[in-house]
Tab-separated table of C-alpha atoms in Angstrom:
chain	number	residue	atom	x	y	z
C	140	GLY	CA	173.024	-171.051	-190.476
C	141	ILE	CA	176.764	-171.512	-190.781
C	142	GLN	CA	177.907	-171.682	-194.400
C	143	VAL	CA	180.922	-173.174	-196.131
C	144	GLU	CA	180.975	-172.429	-199.839
C	145	GLN	CA	183.439	-173.756	-202.369
C	146	SER	CA	184.067	-172.545	-205.876
C	147	PRO	CA	184.124	-173.464	-208.628
C	148	PRO	CA	181.873	-176.534	-208.299
C	149	ASP	CA	183.474	-178.175	-211.334
C	150	LEU	CA	186.784	-177.626	-213.071
C	151	ILE	CA	188.315	-179.220	-216.145
C	152	LEU	CA	192.020	-178.622	-216.783
C	153	GLN	CA	194.559	-179.648	-219.349
C	154	GLU	CA	197.518	-181.436	-217.822
C	155	GLY	CA	200.164	-178.909	-216.844
C	156	ALA	CA	197.722	-176.072	-216.122
C	157	ASN	CA	197.466	-174.204	-212.823
C	158	SER	CA	194.292	-173.660	-210.804
C	159	THR	CA	192.944	-171.945	-207.707
C	160	LEU	CA	190.137	-173.374	-205.591
C	161	ARG	CA	188.333	-171.209	-203.069
C	162	CYS	CA	186.581	-171.861	-199.763
C	163	ASN	CA	184.506	-169.140	-198.079
C	164	PHE	CA	183.192	-169.548	-194.550
C	165	SER	CA	180.720	-167.426	-192.664
C	166	ASP	CA	182.205	-167.368	-189.153
C	167	SER	CA	185.577	-167.561	-187.391
C	168	VAL	CA	187.149	-171.018	-187.340
C	169	ASN	CA	189.441	-173.101	-185.149
C	170	ASN	CA	190.106	-175.749	-187.752
C	171	LEU	CA	190.315	-175.643	-191.505
C	172	GLN	CA	191.461	-178.566	-193.568
C	173	TRP	CA	191.743	-179.246	-197.292
C	174	PHE	CA	191.184	-182.814	-198.487
C	175	HIS	CA	191.428	-184.609	-201.800
C	176	GLN	CA	188.935	-187.448	-202.206
C	177	ASN	CA	190.156	-189.988	-204.714
C	178	PRO	CA	187.840	-192.098	-206.920
C	179	TRP	CA	187.866	-194.875	-204.305
C	180	GLY	CA	186.500	-192.552	-201.640
C	181	GLN	CA	189.635	-192.074	-199.561
C	182	LEU	CA	189.948	-188.592	-198.063
C	183	ILE	CA	193.584	-187.580	-198.263
C	184	ASN	CA	194.822	-184.794	-196.013
C	185	LEU	CA	196.334	-181.966	-198.018
C	186	PHE	CA	196.619	-179.130	-195.528
C	187	TYR	CA	195.648	-178.292	-191.991
C	188	ILE	CA	195.555	-174.500	-192.247
C	189	PRO	CA	193.292	-172.431	-189.960
C	190	SER	CA	195.472	-169.438	-190.857
C	191	GLY	CA	198.575	-168.563	-192.838
C	192	THR	CA	200.244	-170.144	-195.848
C	193	LYS	CA	201.660	-173.616	-196.411
C	194	GLN	CA	203.251	-175.374	-199.357
C	195	ASN	CA	203.711	-179.028	-200.187
C	196	GLY	CA	205.247	-179.727	-203.555
C	197	ARG	CA	202.944	-178.540	-206.339
C	198	LEU	CA	200.210	-177.642	-203.871
C	199	SER	CA	199.957	-174.648	-201.609
C	200	ALA	CA	197.222	-173.132	-199.471
C	201	THR	CA	196.486	-169.801	-197.893
C	202	THR	CA	193.860	-169.002	-195.272
C	203	VAL	CA	192.977	-165.397	-194.481
C	204	ALA	CA	191.029	-165.947	-191.296
C	205	THR	CA	190.067	-162.288	-190.828
C	206	GLU	CA	188.429	-162.265	-194.256
C	207	ARG	CA	186.988	-165.776	-193.883
C	208	TYR	CA	188.371	-167.522	-196.918
C	209	SER	CA	190.956	-170.080	-197.897
C	210	LEU	CA	192.584	-170.791	-201.257
C	211	LEU	CA	194.121	-173.998	-202.564
C	212	TYR	CA	196.593	-173.639	-205.429
C	213	ILE	CA	197.445	-176.531	-207.703
C	214	SER	CA	200.335	-175.941	-210.078
C	215	SER	CA	201.401	-178.042	-213.084
C	216	SER	CA	198.341	-180.273	-212.669
C	217	GLN	CA	198.579	-184.005	-213.354
C	218	THR	CA	195.880	-186.537	-214.210
C	219	THR	CA	196.300	-188.025	-210.743
C	220	ASP	CA	195.078	-184.709	-209.288
C	221	SER	CA	191.584	-185.556	-210.533
C	222	GLY	CA	188.957	-186.072	-207.864
C	223	VAL	CA	186.977	-183.946	-205.436
C	224	TYR	CA	188.589	-181.301	-203.255
C	225	PHE	CA	186.856	-180.483	-199.989
C	226	CYS	CA	187.482	-177.851	-197.394
C	227	ALA	CA	186.205	-178.621	-193.894
C	228	VAL	CA	185.935	-176.270	-190.953
C	229	VAL	CA	185.177	-176.323	-187.249
C	230	TYR	CA	183.823	-173.015	-186.032
C	231	THR	CA	185.280	-171.296	-182.999
C	232	GLY	CA	183.354	-172.429	-179.952
C	233	GLY	CA	181.748	-175.295	-181.830
C	234	PHE	CA	182.571	-178.972	-182.216
C	235	LYS	CA	180.907	-179.923	-185.459
C	236	THR	CA	183.012	-180.332	-188.592
C	237	ILE	CA	181.279	-178.873	-191.625
C	238	PHE	CA	182.353	-179.710	-195.141
C	239	GLY	CA	181.885	-177.547	-198.188
C	240	ALA	CA	180.142	-179.076	-201.192
C	241	GLY	CA	183.485	-179.689	-202.892
C	242	THR	CA	185.165	-178.834	-206.184
C	243	ARG	CA	185.158	-181.668	-208.697
C	244	LEU	CA	188.399	-181.529	-210.723
C	245	PHE	CA	189.148	-183.429	-213.898
C	246	VAL	CA	192.607	-183.165	-215.434
C	247	LYS	CA	192.854	-184.237	-219.064
C	248	ALA	CA	195.984	-185.833	-220.460
V	218	ASP	CA	202.036	-193.525	-188.856
V	219	THR	CA	198.859	-191.587	-189.718
V	220	GLU	CA	196.707	-194.565	-190.612
V	221	VAL	CA	193.091	-195.159	-189.743
V	222	THR	CA	191.811	-198.575	-190.797
V	223	GLN	CA	188.216	-199.600	-191.433
V	224	THR	CA	186.615	-202.982	-191.973
V	225	PRO	CA	184.923	-204.230	-193.991
V	226	LYS	CA	185.618	-202.299	-197.211
V	227	HIS	CA	182.249	-203.268	-198.640
V	228	LEU	CA	179.073	-204.521	-196.962
V	229	VAL	CA	175.752	-205.611	-198.391
V	230	MET	CA	172.990	-206.216	-195.886
V	231	GLY	CA	169.275	-206.786	-195.829
V	232	MET	CA	166.892	-204.585	-193.888
V	233	THR	CA	166.481	-207.196	-191.149
V	234	ASN	CA	170.194	-207.875	-190.660
V	235	LYS	CA	172.472	-206.752	-187.845
V	236	LYS	CA	176.025	-205.872	-188.775
V	237	SER	CA	178.897	-203.804	-187.416
V	238	LEU	CA	181.469	-201.495	-188.943
V	239	LYS	CA	184.871	-201.288	-187.298
V	240	CYS	CA	187.476	-198.536	-187.147
V	241	GLU	CA	190.922	-198.615	-185.579
V	242	GLN	CA	193.744	-196.126	-185.087
V	243	HIS	CA	197.096	-196.460	-183.339
V	244	MET	CA	198.144	-192.822	-183.317
V	245	GLY	CA	197.203	-192.253	-179.690
V	246	HIS	CA	194.345	-190.014	-180.769
V	247	ARG	CA	191.653	-189.380	-178.157
V	248	ALA	CA	188.832	-188.221	-180.443
V	249	MET	CA	187.130	-190.424	-183.026
V	250	TYR	CA	184.353	-189.655	-185.485
V	251	TRP	CA	181.787	-191.339	-187.730
V	252	TYR	CA	180.689	-189.635	-190.947
V	253	LYS	CA	178.166	-190.628	-193.588
V	254	GLN	CA	178.687	-189.680	-197.227
V	255	LYS	CA	176.048	-190.078	-199.932
V	256	ALA	CA	177.048	-190.118	-203.574
V	257	LYS	CA	178.179	-186.727	-204.924
V	258	LYS	CA	177.687	-185.113	-201.502
V	259	PRO	CA	180.145	-184.047	-198.793
V	260	PRO	CA	180.625	-186.111	-195.633
V	261	GLU	CA	178.177	-185.408	-192.826
V	262	LEU	CA	179.078	-185.834	-189.176
V	263	MET	CA	177.153	-188.531	-187.285
V	264	PHE	CA	178.927	-189.120	-183.961
V	265	VAL	CA	181.963	-187.880	-182.064
V	266	TYR	CA	183.733	-189.665	-179.207
V	267	SER	CA	186.197	-187.897	-176.958
V	268	TYR	CA	188.179	-189.910	-174.406
V	269	GLU	CA	185.898	-192.878	-175.118
V	270	LYS	CA	182.760	-190.933	-174.232
V	271	LEU	CA	180.085	-189.908	-176.713
V	272	SER	CA	180.374	-186.144	-177.138
V	273	ILE	CA	178.192	-185.439	-180.145
V	274	ASN	CA	175.240	-187.275	-181.658
V	275	GLU	CA	173.951	-185.391	-184.681
V	276	SER	CA	170.357	-186.599	-184.255
V	277	VAL	CA	171.181	-189.904	-185.875
V	278	PRO	CA	168.380	-192.543	-185.945
V	279	SER	CA	168.662	-195.243	-183.292
V	280	ARG	CA	169.174	-197.931	-185.923
V	281	PHE	CA	172.786	-196.660	-185.868
V	282	SER	CA	174.470	-197.399	-182.541
V	283	PRO	CA	178.068	-196.295	-181.926
V	284	GLU	CA	180.430	-197.907	-179.452
V	285	CYS	CA	183.952	-197.011	-178.333
V	286	PRO	CA	185.387	-200.068	-176.499
V	287	ASN	CA	188.764	-198.404	-175.976
V	288	SER	CA	190.757	-195.427	-177.159
V	289	SER	CA	191.900	-197.163	-180.352
V	290	LEU	CA	188.632	-198.705	-181.523
V	291	LEU	CA	185.328	-197.358	-182.735
V	292	ASN	CA	182.392	-199.479	-183.847
V	293	LEU	CA	179.132	-198.632	-185.550
V	294	HIS	CA	176.401	-201.198	-184.992
V	295	LEU	CA	173.714	-201.358	-187.665
V	296	HIS	CA	170.229	-202.787	-187.259
V	297	ALA	CA	167.038	-202.593	-189.306
V	298	LEU	CA	168.529	-200.209	-191.830
V	299	GLN	CA	166.653	-198.714	-194.751
V	300	PRO	CA	167.764	-198.606	-198.398
V	301	GLU	CA	168.335	-194.844	-198.038
V	302	ASP	CA	171.063	-195.636	-195.485
V	303	SER	CA	173.221	-196.947	-198.327
V	304	ALA	CA	176.311	-194.730	-198.326
V	305	LEU	CA	180.045	-194.535	-197.688
V	306	TYR	CA	180.717	-194.564	-193.941
V	307	LEU	CA	183.925	-192.836	-192.947
V	308	CYS	CA	185.773	-192.974	-189.663
V	309	ALA	CA	188.227	-190.294	-188.562
V	310	SER	CA	190.401	-189.527	-185.574
V	311	SER	CA	192.200	-186.513	-184.160
V	312	GLN	CA	194.610	-185.913	-181.312
V	313	GLY	CA	191.985	-183.988	-179.404
V	314	LEU	CA	188.447	-182.864	-179.941
V	315	ALA	CA	188.350	-180.486	-182.886
V	316	GLY	CA	186.692	-177.249	-181.813
V	317	GLY	CA	185.813	-175.931	-178.397
V	318	GLY	CA	189.174	-174.201	-178.175
V	319	GLY	CA	191.116	-177.152	-179.530
V	320	SER	CA	192.655	-177.203	-182.972
V	321	TYR	CA	193.249	-180.709	-184.167
V	322	GLU	CA	193.793	-182.205	-187.574
V	323	GLN	CA	191.469	-185.065	-188.506
V	324	TYR	CA	192.683	-188.191	-190.300
V	325	PHE	CA	190.242	-190.352	-192.231
V	326	GLY	CA	190.040	-194.059	-192.902
V	327	PRO	CA	189.284	-195.484	-196.376
V	328	GLY	CA	185.609	-195.991	-195.564
V	329	THR	CA	183.077	-198.812	-195.716
V	330	ARG	CA	180.762	-198.779	-198.705
V	331	LEU	CA	177.399	-199.991	-197.406
V	332	THR	CA	174.510	-201.185	-199.540
V	333	VAL	CA	171.164	-201.955	-197.912
V	334	THR	CA	168.875	-204.177	-199.980
């Protein structure tokens, strides 16, 4: 079946550190989004990035569609970055959104 | 405005109750979605509406009944639920139907945390 894999599953950082989260997908995609789920359950849109590179403040993302992966970079991490980061894809020709299992991030003060 | 609202925030119901979850967006989006999320798991798609018509039903049990009264509203009617249906229910919307040649960003509401006793 279609696979979306995220790594690492868990990550603990000291405040101020940088990190890279990865999302691999097994087929070509129309949609790829990165979300941050806060402790209250709200999914916050970070990037809509089926291909290319985008930056928003301390966060940036790159999707290499031909190689079927996306990376989320977090620089100078803050305690408020803690939570779960999900990538979600819709495969070309399909309609179903599939989420990866997520990366659980904890940033220590 | 990129807001999707959901009510109620929390819901506790017995297995014989009937209740409804509500979702609203005023972004002019024509596709709306229901997801179910169990603890420490990713969201799973339940239903998709496009232009107020049901496009996708991911083999969801009939005790969950979706309804799209108009382009801004999406309801999920609940009846005779089981304790294992306890979860966070998330609503989302997008400008068009994600996939099938369309590329549309989805926006999520804050969710309804449902407990079935």
